[in-house]
mmCIF file of C-alpha atoms and ligand atoms in Angstrom:
data_model
loop_
_atom_site.group_PDB
_atom_site.id
_atom_site.type_symbol
_atom_site.label_atom_id
_atom_site.label_comp_id
_atom_site.label_asym_id
_atom_site.label_seq_id
_atom_site.Cartn_x
_atom_site.Cartn_y
_atom_site.Cartn_z
ATOM 1 C CA MET A 127 13.052 47.770 -41.346
ATOM 2 C CA ALA A 128 9.725 48.493 -39.749
ATOM 3 C CA GLU A 129 7.207 50.586 -41.743
ATOM 4 C CA TRP A 130 3.733 52.003 -41.274
ATOM 5 C CA LEU A 131 1.071 50.746 -43.622
ATOM 6 C CA GLU A 132 -2.502 51.955 -44.213
ATOM 7 C CA GLY A 133 -4.967 49.445 -42.987
ATOM 8 C CA LYS A 134 -8.647 49.739 -44.144
ATOM 9 C CA VAL A 135 -11.239 49.464 -41.330
ATOM 10 C CA VAL A 136 -13.675 46.811 -42.497
ATOM 11 C CA GLU A 137 -15.793 46.621 -39.438
ATOM 12 C CA ASN A 138 -16.067 48.169 -35.985
ATOM 13 C CA ILE A 139 -18.349 46.324 -33.629
ATOM 14 C CA HIS A 140 -19.279 48.297 -30.494
ATOM 15 C CA TRP A 141 -20.157 45.716 -28.218
ATOM 16 C CA THR A 142 -20.579 48.112 -25.141
ATOM 17 C CA ASP A 143 -19.869 51.804 -24.313
ATOM 18 C CA SER A 144 -16.258 50.617 -23.654
ATOM 19 C CA LEU A 145 -15.616 47.364 -25.539
ATOM 20 C CA PHE A 146 -15.252 47.118 -29.271
ATOM 21 C CA THR A 147 -13.748 45.007 -32.035
ATOM 22 C CA LEU A 148 -12.038 46.280 -35.150
ATOM 23 C CA LYS A 149 -11.516 44.180 -38.118
ATOM 24 C CA ILE A 150 -8.934 45.613 -40.445
ATOM 25 C CA GLU A 151 -7.500 44.759 -43.898
ATOM 26 C CA ALA A 152 -3.771 45.366 -44.018
ATOM 27 C CA ASP A 153 -1.110 43.656 -46.052
ATOM 28 C CA ILE A 154 1.469 42.920 -43.151
ATOM 29 C CA ALA A 155 3.927 40.196 -43.035
ATOM 30 C CA PRO A 156 3.095 36.943 -41.357
ATOM 31 C CA PHE A 157 2.855 37.139 -37.535
ATOM 32 C CA GLU A 158 2.916 34.437 -34.899
ATOM 33 C CA ALA A 159 -0.248 33.805 -32.590
ATOM 34 C CA GLY A 160 0.220 35.765 -29.329
ATOM 35 C CA GLN A 161 2.105 38.687 -30.880
ATOM 36 C CA PHE A 162 0.954 42.337 -31.208
ATOM 37 C CA ALA A 163 0.954 45.097 -33.810
ATOM 38 C CA SER A 164 1.310 48.733 -33.057
ATOM 39 C CA LEU A 165 -1.763 50.553 -34.338
ATOM 40 C CA ALA A 166 -2.009 54.428 -34.907
ATOM 41 C CA LEU A 167 -4.188 57.220 -35.882
ATOM 42 C CA MET A 168 -3.101 60.618 -36.748
ATOM 43 C CA ILE A 169 -4.543 62.817 -34.043
ATOM 44 C CA ASP A 170 -3.955 66.662 -34.116
ATOM 45 C CA GLY A 171 -1.324 66.135 -36.758
ATOM 46 C CA GLU A 172 0.639 63.673 -34.599
ATOM 47 C CA ARG A 173 0.824 59.757 -34.907
ATOM 48 C CA VAL A 174 -0.516 58.424 -31.867
ATOM 49 C CA ALA A 175 0.428 54.718 -31.591
ATOM 50 C CA ARG A 176 -0.162 51.837 -28.979
ATOM 51 C CA PRO A 177 0.339 47.931 -29.140
ATOM 52 C CA TYR A 178 -2.530 45.675 -29.550
ATOM 53 C CA SER A 179 -2.620 41.821 -29.463
ATOM 54 C CA PHE A 180 -3.942 40.151 -32.430
ATOM 55 C CA LEU A 181 -7.246 38.270 -31.617
ATOM 56 C CA SER A 182 -7.254 36.841 -34.999
ATOM 57 C CA SER A 183 -4.949 33.919 -35.977
ATOM 58 C CA PRO A 184 -2.165 33.933 -38.599
ATOM 59 C CA GLY A 185 -3.470 33.575 -42.085
ATOM 60 C CA ALA A 186 -6.978 34.980 -41.458
ATOM 61 C CA ASP A 187 -8.199 37.298 -44.206
ATOM 62 C CA LEU A 188 -8.740 40.277 -41.675
ATOM 63 C CA LEU A 189 -6.724 41.417 -38.736
ATOM 64 C CA GLU A 190 -8.985 41.482 -35.654
ATOM 65 C CA PHE A 191 -8.244 43.218 -32.419
ATOM 66 C CA PHE A 192 -10.477 43.619 -29.220
ATOM 67 C CA PHE A 193 -10.260 46.888 -27.334
ATOM 68 C CA TYR A 194 -11.290 48.500 -23.965
ATOM 69 C CA THR A 195 -11.789 52.222 -24.012
ATOM 70 C CA THR A 196 -9.982 53.507 -21.045
ATOM 71 C CA GLU A 197 -11.646 56.560 -19.389
ATOM 72 C CA THR A 198 -9.350 59.488 -20.598
ATOM 73 C CA GLY A 199 -7.423 57.079 -23.164
ATOM 74 C CA VAL A 200 -6.327 59.022 -26.237
ATOM 75 C CA LEU A 201 -6.022 56.285 -28.881
ATOM 76 C CA SER A 202 -8.673 53.715 -27.561
ATOM 77 C CA ASN A 203 -11.262 56.364 -27.638
ATOM 78 C CA ALA A 204 -10.307 57.642 -31.107
ATOM 79 C CA LEU A 205 -10.247 54.053 -32.416
ATOM 80 C CA TYR A 206 -13.751 53.459 -30.933
ATOM 81 C CA ALA A 207 -14.958 56.087 -33.302
ATOM 82 C CA VAL A 208 -13.570 54.947 -36.550
ATOM 83 C CA ASN A 209 -15.897 53.764 -39.274
ATOM 84 C CA PRO A 210 -15.715 51.191 -42.211
ATOM 85 C CA GLY A 211 -13.419 52.638 -44.793
ATOM 86 C CA ASP A 212 -11.412 54.666 -42.527
ATOM 87 C CA THR A 213 -7.511 54.205 -42.305
ATOM 88 C CA VAL A 214 -5.796 52.910 -39.312
ATOM 89 C CA LEU A 215 -1.974 52.886 -39.465
ATOM 90 C CA VAL A 216 -0.608 49.303 -38.960
ATOM 91 C CA LYS A 217 3.062 48.847 -38.176
ATOM 92 C CA ASN A 218 4.656 46.081 -40.216
ATOM 93 C CA PRO A 219 6.037 43.670 -39.145
ATOM 94 C CA ALA A 220 4.349 42.645 -35.920
ATOM 95 C CA ASN A 221 6.183 42.202 -32.673
ATOM 96 C CA GLY A 222 6.263 40.280 -29.368
ATOM 97 C CA PHE A 223 7.437 37.322 -27.533
ATOM 98 C CA PHE A 224 4.139 36.180 -25.974
ATOM 99 C CA THR A 225 4.154 33.147 -28.179
ATOM 100 C CA LEU A 226 4.375 29.501 -27.893
ATOM 101 C CA ASP A 227 7.839 29.576 -29.111
ATOM 102 C CA GLU A 228 8.697 30.846 -25.673
ATOM 103 C CA VAL A 229 6.544 28.383 -23.824
ATOM 104 C CA PRO A 230 8.080 24.805 -23.176
ATOM 105 C CA ALA A 231 5.807 21.742 -23.933
ATOM 106 C CA SER A 232 4.098 20.135 -20.971
ATOM 107 C CA LYS A 233 0.832 18.301 -20.276
ATOM 108 C CA ASP A 234 -1.395 21.364 -19.524
ATOM 109 C CA LEU A 235 -1.298 24.988 -20.743
ATOM 110 C CA TRP A 236 -3.010 27.476 -18.547
ATOM 111 C CA MET A 237 -3.967 30.857 -20.185
ATOM 112 C CA LEU A 238 -5.123 33.505 -17.648
ATOM 113 C CA GLY A 239 -6.279 36.995 -18.854
ATOM 114 C CA THR A 240 -8.369 39.960 -17.802
ATOM 115 C CA GLY A 241 -10.638 41.640 -20.019
ATOM 116 C CA THR A 242 -9.169 42.180 -23.570
ATOM 117 C CA GLY A 243 -6.360 40.105 -22.488
ATOM 118 C CA ILE A 244 -8.033 37.243 -23.749
ATOM 119 C CA ALA A 245 -7.080 38.234 -27.236
ATOM 120 C CA PRO A 246 -3.685 36.559 -27.731
ATOM 121 C CA PHE A 247 -5.194 33.439 -26.262
ATOM 122 C CA LEU A 248 -7.973 33.228 -28.721
ATOM 123 C CA SER A 249 -5.344 33.753 -31.567
ATOM 124 C CA ILE A 250 -3.218 30.829 -30.186
ATOM 125 C CA LEU A 251 -6.197 28.568 -29.524
ATOM 126 C CA ASN A 252 -7.377 28.845 -33.056
ATOM 127 C CA THR A 253 -4.240 27.521 -34.248
ATOM 128 C CA ASP A 254 -3.159 23.721 -34.438
ATOM 129 C CA ARG A 255 0.012 24.234 -32.411
ATOM 130 C CA PRO A 256 -1.305 24.272 -28.769
ATOM 131 C CA TRP A 257 -3.412 21.168 -29.572
ATOM 132 C CA GLU A 258 -0.400 19.309 -31.063
ATOM 133 C CA THR A 259 1.660 20.236 -27.781
ATOM 134 C CA TYR A 260 -0.392 20.175 -24.799
ATOM 135 C CA GLU A 261 -2.991 17.736 -23.600
ATOM 136 C CA ASN A 262 -5.163 20.117 -21.689
ATOM 137 C CA LEU A 263 -5.857 23.757 -22.352
ATOM 138 C CA VAL A 264 -7.410 25.982 -19.738
ATOM 139 C CA LEU A 265 -8.621 29.518 -20.679
ATOM 140 C CA VAL A 266 -9.539 31.795 -17.876
ATOM 141 C CA GLN A 267 -11.099 35.266 -18.312
ATOM 142 C CA GLY A 268 -11.558 37.787 -15.582
ATOM 143 C CA VAL A 269 -14.121 40.592 -16.099
ATOM 144 C CA ARG A 270 -16.087 43.182 -14.012
ATOM 145 C CA ARG A 271 -19.514 42.352 -15.239
ATOM 146 C CA LEU A 272 -21.312 39.555 -17.176
ATOM 147 C CA GLU A 273 -21.822 41.983 -20.125
ATOM 148 C CA ASP A 274 -18.128 42.166 -20.435
ATOM 149 C CA PHE A 275 -17.801 38.566 -21.585
ATOM 150 C CA LYS A 276 -17.422 38.675 -25.470
ATOM 151 C CA TYR A 277 -16.300 36.101 -28.020
ATOM 152 C CA GLN A 278 -18.480 33.400 -26.003
ATOM 153 C CA GLU A 279 -19.485 31.917 -29.452
ATOM 154 C CA MET A 280 -15.884 31.449 -30.573
ATOM 155 C CA ILE A 281 -15.090 29.841 -27.085
ATOM 156 C CA ALA A 282 -17.997 27.599 -27.515
ATOM 157 C CA GLY A 283 -16.789 26.556 -30.891
ATOM 158 C CA ILE A 284 -13.271 25.740 -29.367
ATOM 159 C CA GLN A 285 -15.062 23.691 -26.755
ATOM 160 C CA GLU A 286 -17.059 21.863 -29.259
ATOM 161 C CA LYS A 287 -14.055 20.968 -31.360
ATOM 162 C CA TYR A 288 -11.839 19.865 -28.518
ATOM 163 C CA GLY A 289 -14.303 18.595 -25.815
ATOM 164 C CA GLU A 290 -12.640 17.742 -22.521
ATOM 165 C CA ARG A 291 -9.213 18.830 -23.575
ATOM 166 C CA PHE A 292 -10.541 22.462 -23.284
ATOM 167 C CA ARG A 293 -11.812 24.244 -20.197
ATOM 168 C CA PHE A 294 -13.111 27.871 -19.920
ATOM 169 C CA GLN A 295 -13.402 29.417 -16.489
ATOM 170 C CA GLY A 296 -15.043 33.071 -16.246
ATOM 171 C CA PHE A 297 -14.360 35.239 -13.244
ATOM 172 C CA VAL A 298 -16.688 38.205 -12.586
ATOM 173 C CA SER A 299 -15.514 40.654 -9.876
ATOM 174 C CA ARG A 300 -18.719 42.830 -9.495
ATOM 175 C CA GLU A 301 -21.567 40.416 -9.888
ATOM 176 C CA GLN A 302 -22.647 37.010 -8.717
ATOM 177 C CA ILE A 303 -23.180 35.007 -11.882
ATOM 178 C CA GLU A 304 -23.863 31.153 -11.984
ATOM 179 C CA GLY A 305 -21.104 29.123 -13.582
ATOM 180 C CA THR A 306 -18.455 31.973 -12.921
ATOM 181 C CA ILE A 307 -16.289 32.557 -9.904
ATOM 182 C CA GLN A 308 -17.041 35.672 -8.050
ATOM 183 C CA GLY A 309 -13.665 37.594 -7.280
ATOM 184 C CA ARG A 310 -10.272 37.743 -8.683
ATOM 185 C CA ILE A 311 -7.988 35.321 -10.381
ATOM 186 C CA PRO A 312 -4.832 35.526 -8.062
ATOM 187 C CA ALA A 313 -7.068 34.842 -5.015
ATOM 188 C CA SER A 314 -8.519 31.789 -6.564
ATOM 189 C CA ILE A 315 -4.851 30.430 -7.256
ATOM 190 C CA GLU A 316 -4.187 31.152 -3.649
ATOM 191 C CA ASP A 317 -7.296 29.296 -2.259
ATOM 192 C CA GLY A 318 -7.440 26.674 -4.846
ATOM 193 C CA SER A 319 -10.946 27.558 -6.100
ATOM 194 C CA LEU A 320 -9.679 27.789 -9.786
ATOM 195 C CA GLU A 321 -8.252 24.271 -9.771
ATOM 196 C CA ASN A 322 -11.456 22.916 -8.000
ATOM 197 C CA ALA A 323 -13.696 24.578 -10.678
ATOM 198 C CA VAL A 324 -11.855 23.252 -13.645
ATOM 199 C CA ASN A 325 -10.937 19.887 -12.105
ATOM 200 C CA LEU A 326 -7.147 20.301 -12.812
ATOM 201 C CA GLU A 327 -4.273 20.841 -10.766
ATOM 202 C CA LEU A 328 -1.741 23.738 -11.147
ATOM 203 C CA SER A 329 1.603 21.835 -10.749
ATOM 204 C CA VAL A 330 5.183 22.533 -11.684
ATOM 205 C CA LEU A 331 5.491 19.112 -13.173
ATOM 206 C CA ASP A 332 2.699 19.405 -15.463
ATOM 207 C CA SER A 333 1.630 23.059 -15.969
ATOM 208 C CA GLN A 334 2.802 26.084 -18.201
ATOM 209 C CA VAL A 335 0.968 29.279 -17.428
ATOM 210 C CA MET A 336 0.615 32.338 -19.660
ATOM 211 C CA LEU A 337 -0.943 35.520 -18.034
ATOM 212 C CA CYS A 338 -1.957 38.644 -19.939
ATOM 213 C CA GLY A 339 -3.591 41.918 -19.216
ATOM 214 C CA ASN A 340 -4.028 43.856 -15.962
ATOM 215 C CA PRO A 341 -0.533 44.162 -14.349
ATOM 216 C CA ASP A 342 -1.975 43.896 -10.919
ATOM 217 C CA MET A 343 -3.619 40.460 -11.916
ATOM 218 C CA VAL A 344 -0.287 39.483 -13.557
ATOM 219 C CA LYS A 345 1.772 40.216 -10.529
ATOM 220 C CA ASP A 346 -0.357 38.866 -7.876
ATOM 221 C CA ALA A 347 -0.960 35.725 -9.841
ATOM 222 C CA VAL A 348 2.738 35.274 -10.382
ATOM 223 C CA ASP A 349 3.532 35.902 -6.733
ATOM 224 C CA HIS A 350 1.146 33.112 -5.747
ATOM 225 C CA LEU A 351 2.436 30.718 -8.401
ATOM 226 C CA LYS A 352 5.957 31.386 -7.139
ATOM 227 C CA THR A 353 5.197 30.442 -3.596
ATOM 228 C CA ARG A 354 4.288 27.070 -5.142
ATOM 229 C CA GLY A 355 7.575 26.668 -6.941
ATOM 230 C CA PHE A 356 6.622 28.087 -10.289
ATOM 231 C CA LYS A 357 9.365 30.273 -12.176
ATOM 232 C CA LYS A 358 9.360 32.590 -15.096
ATOM 233 C CA ASN A 359 10.475 31.017 -18.358
ATOM 234 C CA ARG A 360 13.918 32.269 -19.485
ATOM 235 C CA ARG A 361 15.442 31.042 -22.780
ATOM 236 C CA LYS A 362 18.439 29.818 -20.927
ATOM 237 C CA SER A 363 16.509 28.464 -17.869
ATOM 238 C CA PRO A 364 13.125 27.114 -18.697
ATOM 239 C CA GLY A 365 10.453 27.560 -16.052
ATOM 240 C CA HIS A 366 6.661 27.721 -16.098
ATOM 241 C CA ILE A 367 5.370 31.451 -16.536
ATOM 242 C CA ASN A 368 5.026 33.780 -19.359
ATOM 243 C CA THR A 369 3.485 37.174 -19.081
ATOM 244 C CA GLU A 370 2.428 40.101 -21.070
ATOM 245 C CA ASN A 371 1.339 43.391 -19.209
ATOM 246 C CA TYR A 372 -0.977 45.615 -21.113
ATOM 247 C CA TRP A 373 0.103 48.731 -19.073
HETATM 248 C C1 FAD B 1256 1.809 44.315 -25.637
HETATM 249 C C2 FAD B 1256 0.434 44.900 -25.372
HETATM 250 C C3 FAD B 1256 -0.473 44.570 -26.039
HETATM 251 C C4 FAD B 1256 -1.842 45.238 -25.810
HETATM 252 N N1 FAD B 1256 -2.963 44.748 -26.366
HETATM 253 C C5 FAD B 1256 -4.102 45.340 -26.089
HETATM 254 C C6 FAD B 1256 -5.446 44.784 -26.628
HETATM 255 O O1 FAD B 1256 -5.475 43.661 -27.322
HETATM 256 N N2 FAD B 1256 -6.552 45.500 -26.302
HETATM 257 C C7 FAD B 1256 -6.618 46.527 -25.572
HETATM 258 O O2 FAD B 1256 -7.603 47.127 -25.201
HETATM 259 N N3 FAD B 1256 -5.397 47.113 -24.938
HETATM 260 C C8 FAD B 1256 -4.176 46.474 -25.381
HETATM 261 N N4 FAD B 1256 -3.032 47.053 -24.930
HETATM 262 C C9 FAD B 1256 -3.127 48.421 -24.061
HETATM 263 C C10 FAD B 1256 -2.976 49.470 -25.323
HETATM 264 O O3 FAD B 1256 -1.775 49.526 -25.696
HETATM 265 C C11 FAD B 1256 -3.233 50.913 -24.672
HETATM 266 O O4 FAD B 1256 -2.434 51.056 -23.638
HETATM 267 C C12 FAD B 1256 -4.735 51.122 -24.339
HETATM 268 O O5 FAD B 1256 -5.650 50.899 -25.411
HETATM 269 C C13 FAD B 1256 -4.944 52.497 -23.859
HETATM 270 O O6 FAD B 1256 -4.280 53.541 -24.722
HETATM 271 P P1 FAD B 1256 -5.055 54.902 -24.757
HETATM 272 O O7 FAD B 1256 -4.222 55.766 -25.716
HETATM 273 O O8 FAD B 1256 -6.503 54.964 -24.927
HETATM 274 O O9 FAD B 1256 -4.851 55.366 -23.190
HETATM 275 P P2 FAD B 1256 -3.641 56.421 -22.556
HETATM 276 O O10 FAD B 1256 -4.108 57.663 -22.768
HETATM 277 O O11 FAD B 1256 -2.329 55.876 -23.204
HETATM 278 O O12 FAD B 1256 -3.868 55.824 -21.016
HETATM 279 C C14 FAD B 1256 -3.192 54.634 -20.709
HETATM 280 C C15 FAD B 1256 -3.801 54.080 -19.388
HETATM 281 O O13 FAD B 1256 -4.995 53.431 -19.641
HETATM 282 C C16 FAD B 1256 -5.015 52.191 -18.710
HETATM 283 N N5 FAD B 1256 -5.178 50.960 -19.634
HETATM 284 C C17 FAD B 1256 -4.448 50.665 -20.725
HETATM 285 N N6 FAD B 1256 -4.887 49.547 -21.401
HETATM 286 C C18 FAD B 1256 -5.995 49.116 -20.660
HETATM 287 C C19 FAD B 1256 -6.829 48.141 -20.784
HETATM 288 N N7 FAD B 1256 -6.721 47.056 -21.820
HETATM 289 N N8 FAD B 1256 -7.694 47.860 -19.785
HETATM 290 C C20 FAD B 1256 -7.915 48.827 -18.779
HETATM 291 N N9 FAD B 1256 -7.089 49.954 -18.455
HETATM 292 C C21 FAD B 1256 -6.063 50.158 -19.453
HETATM 293 C C22 FAD B 1256 -3.750 52.314 -18.070
HETATM 294 O O14 FAD B 1256 -4.044 52.859 -16.592
HETATM 295 C C23 FAD B 1256 -2.938 53.127 -18.689
HETATM 296 O O15 FAD B 1256 -1.915 53.625 -17.860
HETATM 297 C C24 FAD B 1256 -1.856 46.380 -25.103
HETATM 298 C C25 FAD B 1256 -0.727 46.865 -24.440
HETATM 299 C C26 FAD B 1256 0.323 46.056 -24.659
HETATM 300 C C27 FAD B 1256 1.758 46.666 -23.920
#
């Protein structure tokens, strides 16, 4: 039976006016990398809850979540304002099927995310499992502006640990930044510029693709992949694509 536990806020890192990270202490049952927890606050006497992907990996001391405050967003703005020592409700156990249990083994695993949609990928990449299952791992993050890239130190740490097996490619839609692709992820699948940039081919024989975040990115990217023969993974008929839409 699911239950609401009281989590204690240990840290609230305000990266920008609209991006922040919460580190929470809560005694929840073990979860799988890629899953999400429902978090809630009491607002005007009502429990307001939304799902958030774990950025931390299973077994870490603290639960970590990476947030974007949507302009009129009720819960994200309320969470932005919490302080160390405050209580955030955490639903126990965790949920979700955006995990490697649902992704067949293959040579390459591509992880495409927008904004905070990078969270489940960092959770997965900081476990041993993807490195035992896939030869090459490609992490792609699309943001609006350079300042929206966070967790670059963590990504550099993964790069250092796994060398050529790991590739990170950033996309910035509103600025031209050296080393990143200006534009959107789906267009770069269509015109091949993502594959050129990371020097690896997306192919139905060798690639599994996970996509997370903005539903427009997910839909458009999946449409381009489908024209190249990619199919969604179903338990009874394995394919190549797994998705998690944030709204
Ligand atoms: C499985 C799952 C995992 C999620 N994990 C995360 C996460 O790790 N981090 C995170 O920030 N959000 C995540 N979300 C989104 C989150 O659940 C909330 O929808 C978001 O925080 C907005 O809640 P709100 O109460 O502030 O806004 P509401 O008042 O509920 O307004 C919702 C609207 O905000 C917009 N929106 C929602 N999420 C985003 C976003 N991330 N970026 C831009 N616009 C958005 C959409 O237009 C949506 O209709 C996840 C959603 C799902 C379904």
